[in-house]
Coordinates of C-alpha atoms in Angstrom, one line a residue:
Chain Q
M754 CA -20.2 -21.4 119.1
I755 CA -18.8 -20.2 115.8
E756 CA -20.2 -20.6 112.0
V757 CA -17.3 -21.4 109.2
V758 CA -18.0 -21.4 106.0
L759 CA -16.6 -24.2 103.7
N760 CA -16.5 -24.0 100.1
D761 CA -15.5 -26.5 97.2
R762 CA -16.2 -23.9 94.7
L763 CA -17.6 -26.3 92.4
G764 CA -21.2 -25.5 93.9
K765 CA -21.3 -26.7 97.3
K766 CA -20.9 -23.9 100.1
V767 CA -21.8 -25.0 103.5
R768 CA -22.3 -23.1 106.8
V769 CA -21.6 -25.0 109.9
K770 CA -22.1 -24.3 113.5
C771 CA -19.5 -25.7 115.7
N772 CA -17.3 -24.9 119.0
D773 CA -13.8 -23.4 118.9
D774 CA -12.6 -26.7 120.7
D775 CA -13.8 -29.2 118.0
T776 CA -10.9 -31.1 116.3
I777 CA -10.8 -30.7 112.7
G778 CA -12.2 -34.5 112.5
D779 CA -15.3 -33.3 114.1
L780 CA -16.1 -30.6 111.6
K781 CA -15.4 -33.0 108.8
K782 CA -18.1 -35.2 110.2
L783 CA -20.2 -32.4 110.9
V784 CA -19.3 -31.3 107.2
A785 CA -20.3 -35.0 106.2
A786 CA -23.5 -34.8 107.9
Q787 CA -24.7 -32.0 105.9
T788 CA -23.1 -32.8 102.6
G789 CA -23.5 -36.5 102.4
T790 CA -19.9 -36.9 101.6
R791 CA -18.2 -39.0 103.5
S792 CA -15.8 -37.6 106.2
D793 CA -12.5 -39.6 105.4
K794 CA -12.9 -38.1 102.1
I795 CA -13.0 -34.8 103.0
R796 CA -9.7 -32.7 103.0
I797 CA -10.3 -29.1 104.5
Q798 CA -7.4 -26.4 103.6
K799 CA -6.4 -22.9 103.8
W800 CA -4.1 -22.0 100.4
Y801 CA -1.7 -24.9 100.3
T802 CA -1.6 -25.7 104.5
V803 CA -4.2 -28.9 104.7
Y804 CA -5.4 -28.9 108.0
K805 CA -5.0 -31.9 110.4
D806 CA -7.6 -34.3 112.0
H807 CA -6.6 -34.4 115.5
I808 CA -6.2 -30.4 116.0
T809 CA -8.6 -27.9 117.4
L810 CA -10.1 -24.9 115.7
K811 CA -9.0 -23.0 118.1
D812 CA -5.5 -24.1 117.5
Y813 CA -5.3 -23.2 114.1
E814 CA -7.2 -19.8 114.9
I815 CA -10.0 -20.4 113.0
H816 CA -12.7 -17.5 114.1
D817 CA -16.3 -16.9 113.4
G818 CA -17.5 -16.5 110.2
M819 CA -14.1 -17.7 108.2
G820 CA -14.2 -19.4 105.0
L821 CA -12.0 -22.9 104.4
E822 CA -11.3 -24.8 101.2
L823 CA -13.2 -28.1 101.1
Y824 CA -11.2 -30.3 98.6
Y825 CA -12.1 -34.1 98.3
N826 CA -9.7 -37.4 98.1
Chain P
M986 CA -3.2 -44.1 76.5
A987 CA -1.3 -46.5 78.7
N988 CA -4.0 -46.4 81.5
R989 CA -6.9 -47.5 78.7
T990 CA -8.2 -50.8 79.9
D991 CA -7.9 -53.5 77.7
P992 CA -10.2 -53.5 74.5
A993 CA -11.0 -57.1 74.9
A994 CA -12.2 -56.4 78.8
K995 CA -15.8 -57.3 79.3
S996 CA -17.3 -54.3 81.0
I997 CA -18.6 -55.0 84.5
R998 CA -21.8 -53.6 86.0
G999 CA -22.7 -51.8 83.0
T1000 CA -19.2 -49.9 83.0
N1001 CA -15.5 -50.3 82.1
P1002 CA -13.9 -52.0 85.0
Q1003 CA -11.7 -49.2 85.7
N1004 CA -14.6 -46.9 87.0
L1005 CA -15.1 -49.2 90.1
V1006 CA -12.4 -46.8 91.5
E1007 CA -13.4 -43.2 92.2
K1008 CA -12.2 -41.0 89.9
I1009 CA -10.1 -39.1 92.0
V1010 CA -8.3 -42.1 93.7
R1011 CA -8.1 -43.4 90.3
S1012 CA -6.0 -40.0 88.8
K1013 CA -4.0 -40.7 92.2
I1014 CA -2.9 -44.4 91.3
Y1015 CA -2.4 -42.9 87.7
Q1016 CA 0.2 -40.3 89.3
N1017 CA 1.9 -42.8 91.5
T1018 CA 5.6 -43.5 90.9
Y1019 CA 4.7 -47.6 91.6
W1020 CA 2.2 -47.5 89.2
K1021 CA 4.3 -46.0 86.5
E1022 CA 7.5 -48.0 87.3
Q1023 CA 6.1 -51.1 88.2
C1024 CA 3.0 -51.7 86.7
F1025 CA 3.7 -50.7 83.0
G1026 CA 2.6 -53.3 80.7
L1027 CA 1.8 -55.9 83.3
T1028 CA 0.2 -58.9 82.2
A1029 CA -1.7 -61.7 84.0
E1030 CA 1.6 -63.6 84.6
T1031 CA 4.4 -61.1 85.4
L1032 CA 1.5 -59.6 87.9
V1033 CA 1.8 -62.3 90.1
D1034 CA 5.2 -61.5 90.5
K1035 CA 4.4 -58.2 91.8
A1036 CA 1.6 -59.4 93.8
M1037 CA 4.0 -62.0 95.5
E1038 CA 6.1 -58.8 96.5
L1039 CA 3.5 -56.9 98.4
D1040 CA 3.9 -56.7 102.0
H1041 CA 0.8 -54.7 103.0
I1042 CA -2.3 -53.8 102.1
G1043 CA -4.5 -50.7 102.1
G1044 CA -6.1 -47.6 100.3
T1045 CA -4.8 -44.4 100.4
Y1046 CA -2.2 -42.9 102.8
G1047 CA -0.4 -39.3 103.6
G1048 CA -1.3 -35.8 103.1
N1049 CA -1.7 -36.1 99.6
R1050 CA -3.4 -39.6 99.4
K1051 CA -0.6 -41.8 97.5
P1052 CA -2.3 -45.1 96.6
T1053 CA -0.3 -48.1 97.9
P1054 CA 1.2 -50.7 95.8
F1055 CA -1.6 -52.9 96.9
M1056 CA -4.2 -50.4 95.3
C1057 CA -2.1 -50.1 92.2
L1058 CA -2.1 -53.9 91.6
V1059 CA -6.1 -53.7 92.1
M1060 CA -6.5 -51.2 89.8
K1061 CA -4.2 -53.2 86.9
M1062 CA -6.0 -56.1 87.5
L1063 CA -9.0 -54.0 86.6
Q1064 CA -7.7 -52.9 83.3
I1065 CA -6.5 -55.9 82.0
Q1066 CA -9.3 -58.0 83.5
P1067 CA -7.3 -61.8 83.8
E1068 CA -9.9 -64.6 83.7
K1069 CA -11.5 -65.9 86.4
D1070 CA -9.8 -69.1 86.5
I1071 CA -6.5 -66.8 87.3
V1072 CA -8.2 -65.3 90.3
V1073 CA -9.4 -68.0 91.5
E1074 CA -6.3 -69.6 91.9
F1075 CA -4.9 -66.2 93.5
I1076 CA -7.5 -66.8 95.9
K1077 CA -6.5 -70.8 96.3
N1078 CA -3.0 -70.4 96.7
D1079 CA -1.8 -71.0 100.3
D1080 CA 1.8 -69.8 100.5
Y1081 CA 1.4 -65.9 99.3
K1082 CA -1.3 -64.0 101.7
Y1083 CA -1.3 -61.1 99.7
V1084 CA -1.7 -62.4 96.6
R1085 CA -4.9 -63.9 98.7
I1086 CA -6.2 -60.8 99.6
L1087 CA -5.6 -59.1 96.1
G1088 CA -7.8 -61.8 94.2
A1089 CA -10.2 -61.7 96.9
F1090 CA -10.7 -57.9 96.6
Y1091 CA -10.5 -58.3 92.9
L1092 CA -13.2 -60.8 93.2
R1093 CA -15.3 -58.4 95.1
L1094 CA -15.2 -55.8 92.9
T1095 CA -15.7 -58.0 90.0
G1096 CA -17.8 -61.2 90.4
T1097 CA -21.4 -62.1 90.8
D1098 CA -22.6 -62.3 94.2
I1099 CA -22.8 -66.2 94.4
D1100 CA -19.5 -66.2 93.4
V1101 CA -18.0 -63.8 96.2
Y1102 CA -19.5 -65.9 98.6
R1103 CA -18.4 -69.2 97.3
Y1104 CA -15.1 -68.2 97.0
L1105 CA -14.5 -65.7 99.6
E1106 CA -16.1 -67.6 102.9
P1107 CA -13.3 -70.5 103.1
L1108 CA -11.1 -68.0 104.1
Y1109 CA -12.8 -67.2 107.0
N1110 CA -10.7 -70.1 108.1
D1111 CA -7.3 -68.3 107.2
Y1112 CA -5.9 -66.6 110.2
R1113 CA -2.6 -65.1 109.4
K1114 CA -1.4 -61.5 110.0
L1115 CA -1.3 -59.0 107.5
R1116 CA -0.2 -55.6 107.5
Q1117 CA -2.6 -52.6 106.8
K1118 CA -1.4 -49.0 106.2
S1119 CA -3.8 -46.7 107.6
P1120 CA -4.6 -43.6 106.3
D1121 CA -2.4 -41.5 108.4
G1122 CA 0.4 -43.6 107.1
N1123 CA 1.0 -45.8 110.0
F1124 CA 1.0 -49.8 109.9
S1125 CA -1.5 -51.3 111.9
L1126 CA -2.0 -55.5 112.3
T1127 CA -4.8 -57.4 110.9
H1128 CA -6.2 -60.8 109.6
V1129 CA -6.7 -62.4 106.6
D1130 CA -10.4 -63.5 108.1
E1131 CA -10.9 -59.8 109.0
V1132 CA -10.2 -58.5 105.7
I1133 CA -12.8 -61.2 104.1
D1134 CA -15.2 -60.4 106.7
E1135 CA -15.3 -57.1 105.8
L1136 CA -15.3 -57.4 102.2
L1137 CA -18.3 -59.4 102.6
T1138 CA -19.9 -57.3 105.1
R1139 CA -19.3 -54.2 104.7
D1140 CA -19.6 -51.0 101.8
Y1141 CA -16.3 -49.8 101.7
S1142 CA -12.6 -50.5 102.2
C1143 CA -9.4 -49.8 101.4
D1144 CA -10.8 -46.2 99.9
I1145 CA -13.0 -48.1 97.5
A1146 CA -16.9 -48.0 97.5
L1147 CA -17.5 -52.3 97.0
P1148 CA -20.6 -52.8 95.2
R1149 CA -23.5 -54.1 96.8
I1150 CA -23.6 -57.9 97.1
K1151 CA -27.0 -59.4 98.5
K1152 CA -27.2 -60.4 101.6
R1153 CA -26.5 -64.3 102.5
W1154 CA -29.6 -65.0 104.0
T1155 CA -31.4 -63.8 100.8
L1156 CA -29.1 -65.9 98.4
E1157 CA -29.9 -68.6 100.7
S1158 CA -33.6 -68.4 100.9
L1159 CA -33.6 -67.9 97.1
G1160 CA -32.0 -71.3 97.2
A1161 CA -28.8 -70.2 95.2
L1162 CA -26.6 -70.8 97.7
D1163 CA -26.2 -73.8 100.4
P1164 CA -26.4 -72.8 104.0
R1165 CA -22.6 -72.2 105.2
K1166 CA -20.9 -74.8 106.8
S1167 CA -18.6 -74.1 109.3
V1168 CA -15.9 -76.2 109.8
L1169 CA -15.9 -76.1 113.4
E1170 CA -19.4 -77.5 113.1
D1171 CA -18.6 -81.2 113.6
D1172 CA -16.5 -80.1 116.6
F1173 CA -19.1 -77.7 117.9
E1174 CA -21.9 -80.8 117.8
E1175 CA -19.2 -83.1 119.4
E1176 CA -19.2 -80.6 122.6
E1177 CA -22.8 -79.7 122.9
E1178 CA -23.3 -83.6 122.9
K1179 CA -21.3 -83.6 125.8
E1180 CA -22.6 -81.1 127.7
E1181 CA -26.2 -82.3 127.3
N1182 CA -24.8 -85.4 129.0
E1183 CA -23.2 -83.4 131.7
Q1184 CA -26.9 -81.9 132.2
D1185 CA -28.4 -85.3 132.8
G1186 CA -26.1 -86.2 135.5
L1187 CA -26.6 -82.9 137.0
E1188 CA -30.3 -84.0 137.7
D1189 CA -30.0 -83.1 141.6
E1190 CA -28.7 -79.5 141.4
P1191 CA -31.0 -76.6 142.6
A1192 CA -33.8 -75.8 139.8
H1193 CA -32.8 -72.4 139.1
E1194 CA -29.1 -73.3 138.2
R1195 CA -30.6 -75.9 136.0
D1196 CA -32.5 -73.6 134.2
Y1197 CA -29.6 -71.6 133.8
H1198 CA -27.9 -74.3 132.2
R1199 CA -31.0 -75.1 129.8
A1200 CA -31.7 -71.2 128.8
R1201 CA -29.5 -70.1 126.3
S1202 CA -27.9 -67.2 128.3
P1203 CA -26.0 -64.7 125.9
A1204 CA -23.1 -65.1 128.9
R1205 CA -23.3 -69.0 128.2
E1206 CA -23.4 -68.5 125.0
R1207 CA -20.6 -66.2 124.9
E1208 CA -18.4 -68.6 126.8
R1209 CA -19.3 -71.6 124.3
D1210 CA -18.2 -69.1 121.6
R1211 CA -14.9 -68.3 123.0
R1212 CA -14.1 -72.0 123.8
H1213 CA -15.1 -72.9 120.5
G1214 CA -12.4 -70.5 118.4
S1215 CA -13.5 -67.7 116.8
H1216 CA -16.2 -68.5 113.9
R1217 CA -19.2 -70.4 114.0
Y1218 CA -22.1 -70.7 111.6
R1219 CA -25.2 -72.4 112.2
D1220 CA -28.2 -72.3 110.2
R1221 CA -30.4 -72.7 112.9
D1222 CA -30.3 -69.6 114.6
Y1223 CA -28.6 -67.9 111.6
D1224 CA -29.6 -64.1 112.6
K1225 CA -28.2 -64.6 116.1
D1226 CA -25.1 -65.8 114.6
R1227 CA -25.1 -63.0 112.0
D1228 CA -25.5 -60.7 115.0
Y1229 CA -22.5 -62.2 116.7
D1230 CA -20.5 -62.1 113.7
R1231 CA -21.1 -58.1 114.0
D1232 CA -20.6 -58.0 117.6
R1233 CA -17.1 -59.7 117.0
G1234 CA -16.2 -57.5 113.8
R1235 CA -16.7 -54.5 116.2
G1236 CA -14.2 -56.0 118.9
R1237 CA -11.5 -56.8 116.8
D1238 CA -12.3 -54.1 114.2
R1239 CA -10.0 -51.7 112.3
E1240 CA -8.1 -49.3 114.5
R1241 CA -10.1 -46.4 113.1
D1242 CA -13.4 -47.8 114.4
R1243 CA -11.8 -48.1 117.8
E1244 CA -10.3 -44.6 117.3
R1245 CA -13.5 -43.4 116.9
D1246 CA -15.5 -44.9 119.5
R1247 CA -12.5 -44.5 121.9
D1248 CA -13.2 -40.5 120.9
R1249 CA -16.9 -40.8 121.3
D1250 CA -16.7 -42.4 124.8
R1251 CA -14.2 -40.0 125.9
D1252 CA -16.6 -37.1 124.7
R1253 CA -18.9 -38.9 126.5
Y1254 CA -17.2 -39.1 129.7
R1255 CA -16.4 -35.4 129.8
L1256 CA -20.2 -34.8 129.1
R1257 CA -20.9 -36.9 132.4
D1258 CA -18.4 -35.1 134.2
E1259 CA -19.8 -32.2 133.7
K1260 CA -23.5 -33.2 134.7
E1261 CA -22.3 -35.5 137.7
Y1262 CA -22.8 -32.5 140.0
G1263 CA -26.1 -32.0 139.6
R1264 CA -27.1 -35.7 138.7
E1265 CA -25.4 -36.8 142.1
R1266 CA -27.7 -34.7 144.1
E1267 CA -30.8 -35.6 141.9
R1268 CA -29.7 -39.1 142.7
D1269 CA -29.5 -38.5 146.4
R1270 CA -32.7 -37.0 146.9
E1271 CA -34.3 -39.8 145.1
R1272 CA -32.4 -42.4 146.8
E1273 CA -34.0 -40.6 150.3
G1274 CA -37.5 -41.0 148.7
R1275 CA -37.2 -44.3 148.2
E1276 CA -35.7 -45.3 151.4
R1277 CA -38.6 -43.7 153.2
D1278 CA -41.0 -45.5 150.5
R1279 CA -39.7 -48.9 151.4
R1280 CA -39.7 -48.2 155.0
D1281 CA -43.4 -47.5 154.4
K1282 CA -44.5 -50.6 153.3
D1283 CA -42.4 -51.9 155.4
R1284 CA -44.1 -50.9 158.5
S1285 CA -47.5 -52.1 157.2
R1286 CA -46.4 -55.2 156.1
R1287 CA -44.8 -56.0 159.7
R1288 CA -46.4 -54.0 161.9
S1289 CA -43.2 -51.8 162.6
R1290 CA -43.0 -51.1 166.3
S1291 CA -40.5 -48.2 165.5
R1292 CA -42.8 -45.6 166.4
S1293 CA -40.5 -43.0 166.7
R1294 CA -39.0 -42.7 163.5
D1295 CA -42.5 -41.6 161.6
R1296 CA -44.4 -40.1 164.7
K1297 CA -45.9 -37.4 162.7
R1298 CA -47.5 -40.0 160.1
H1299 CA -48.6 -41.9 163.2
A1300 CA -49.9 -39.2 165.2
R1301 CA -52.4 -38.5 162.2
G1302 CA -53.0 -41.9 161.6
S1303 CA -55.2 -45.1 163.5
T1304 CA -53.4 -46.6 166.2
S1305 CA -53.4 -50.4 164.0
P1306 CA -51.3 -49.5 160.3
R1307 CA -52.6 -52.2 158.4
R1308 CA -51.6 -52.7 154.4
H1309 CA -55.1 -51.9 153.3
E1310 CA -55.8 -48.6 155.3
P1311 CA -56.7 -45.9 153.6
E1312 CA -54.5 -42.7 154.9
D1313 CA -51.1 -45.2 154.7
G1314 CA -52.4 -46.1 151.1
S1315 CA -52.5 -42.4 150.2
T1316 CA -49.2 -41.4 151.7
W1317 CA -47.6 -44.2 149.5
E1318 CA -49.4 -42.8 146.5
E1319 CA -48.0 -39.2 147.2
T1320 CA -44.4 -40.4 147.4
K1321 CA -44.7 -41.9 144.4
K1322 CA -46.0 -39.6 142.7
E1323 CA -43.4 -37.3 144.2
K1324 CA -40.9 -40.1 142.6
K1325 CA -42.8 -39.3 139.0
E1326 CA -42.4 -35.7 139.2
K1327 CA -38.7 -36.0 140.0
K1328 CA -38.3 -38.4 137.0
E1329 CA -40.0 -36.3 134.6
K1330 CA -38.4 -33.1 136.2
R1331 CA -34.7 -35.2 135.6
E1332 CA -35.8 -36.5 131.7
K1333 CA -36.6 -32.7 131.5
K1334 CA -32.8 -31.8 132.4
E1335 CA -31.1 -34.6 130.5
K1336 CA -33.0 -33.5 127.4
K1337 CA -31.6 -29.6 128.4
D1338 CA -28.0 -31.2 128.7
D1339 CA -27.9 -32.0 124.7
G1340 CA -29.2 -28.9 124.0
T1341 CA -31.6 -30.0 121.5
D1342 CA -34.5 -28.3 122.8
H1343 CA -33.0 -24.9 122.4
P1344 CA -35.3 -22.1 121.3
D1345 CA -33.6 -21.4 118.2
P1346 CA -34.5 -24.3 116.0
E1347 CA -31.3 -24.2 114.1
I1348 CA -29.5 -24.8 117.2
A1349 CA -31.2 -27.2 118.1
E1350 CA -31.1 -28.9 114.5
A1351 CA -27.1 -28.6 115.2
N1352 CA -27.1 -30.1 118.4
R1353 CA -28.8 -32.7 117.2
I1354 CA -26.6 -33.5 114.9
R1355 CA -23.5 -33.6 116.7
A1356 CA -25.6 -35.9 119.3
S1357 CA -25.8 -38.4 116.7
L1358 CA -22.5 -38.0 116.0
G1359 CA -21.2 -38.5 119.7
L1360 CA -19.7 -34.8 120.2
K1361 CA -20.8 -32.1 122.8
P1362 CA -23.4 -29.8 122.1
L1363 CA -23.0 -26.3 120.8
K1364 CA -21.6 -23.6 123.4
L1365 CA -23.1 -20.8 123.7

């Protein structure tokens, strides 16, 4: 289990517990469950890399305690 | 500013009609080239030409969420607010299915509940195919009636949150709307009559078979539905139909839903694989217990002669085991208790599998959320 921090820098900052073999899509669902924003309206990125839904956290080398950027669309 | 709403436009649901599209999507539309090139200065008449050129529907797509031309035209309609007659003409035209959907979508966004039902429900009989652009940029196939169903029963379509409308039965009970009459109704009643006649002819078949015919078994209902084509409303058991509707919606629903379901299924399977070994053993053990149980009962009922098998109990017991004998009963009770215990144990084990009874309440909560989303529990 790892914990990632997602921050939208507009006042929403969530810590999400997840497995490292979860996909970004799963992570979005978990964020959606915590924040109430629809999961398909969430975009997760790091600098200019927009993370794709079907790729796992492991493959993006997302580790415990890492911070991600949370955007909406 | 070019993206201003027509000053003569009436406000819809207490606000500027353009606000029906969320801010982010709206600004994406304003930035879009199709919007800037093709939608500039459109009026209700010239919009028709653009609408006729549409070849797919959809919300936004791609990594940077580009809006589809369909979305741009919806936006344009919200901006210029064409008269209701024009929108109704859009919906009533038979030649251009995308114009029809555009009109239906606009009416769903801006119309009153009664208008929405009155003008959209006849489109349930339009089975033409539509191309739909999914968020990942691929096209998928859908149908006019499916899109209409989505507009009438869901609260979200094409990346736009649809305004809430009252449920159909609410409007019906208020008397604002007549019960829906399906075009298949006559056809259906005919068929039902025919069936009734058939049943009269089949009086001599076995009782349970007849019951099967009489009772509206779900399987039979489904079969009949299949024979009668896809859509049917009856006011008699409207609720059931609504359920059926929803089922159907799910069955032929959009690719995305199916994808999600498949994902969930896959996860479940994976989970089950992990559990399988332990469960199998448990089940075996249980089956053994049940076997013994049944044997016991059998023996007491028929005074089975095979003593060799349960010699131990016979040695302990009397010579002629009867059903009400205390000794026999007690063994039965015992096995029952045993079984119950096992069941409890298994339940406990199952609970553990989805991780919701973890000592750490945070992890237990996280696992509960994961279970509700169809994800595997957290690995620790």
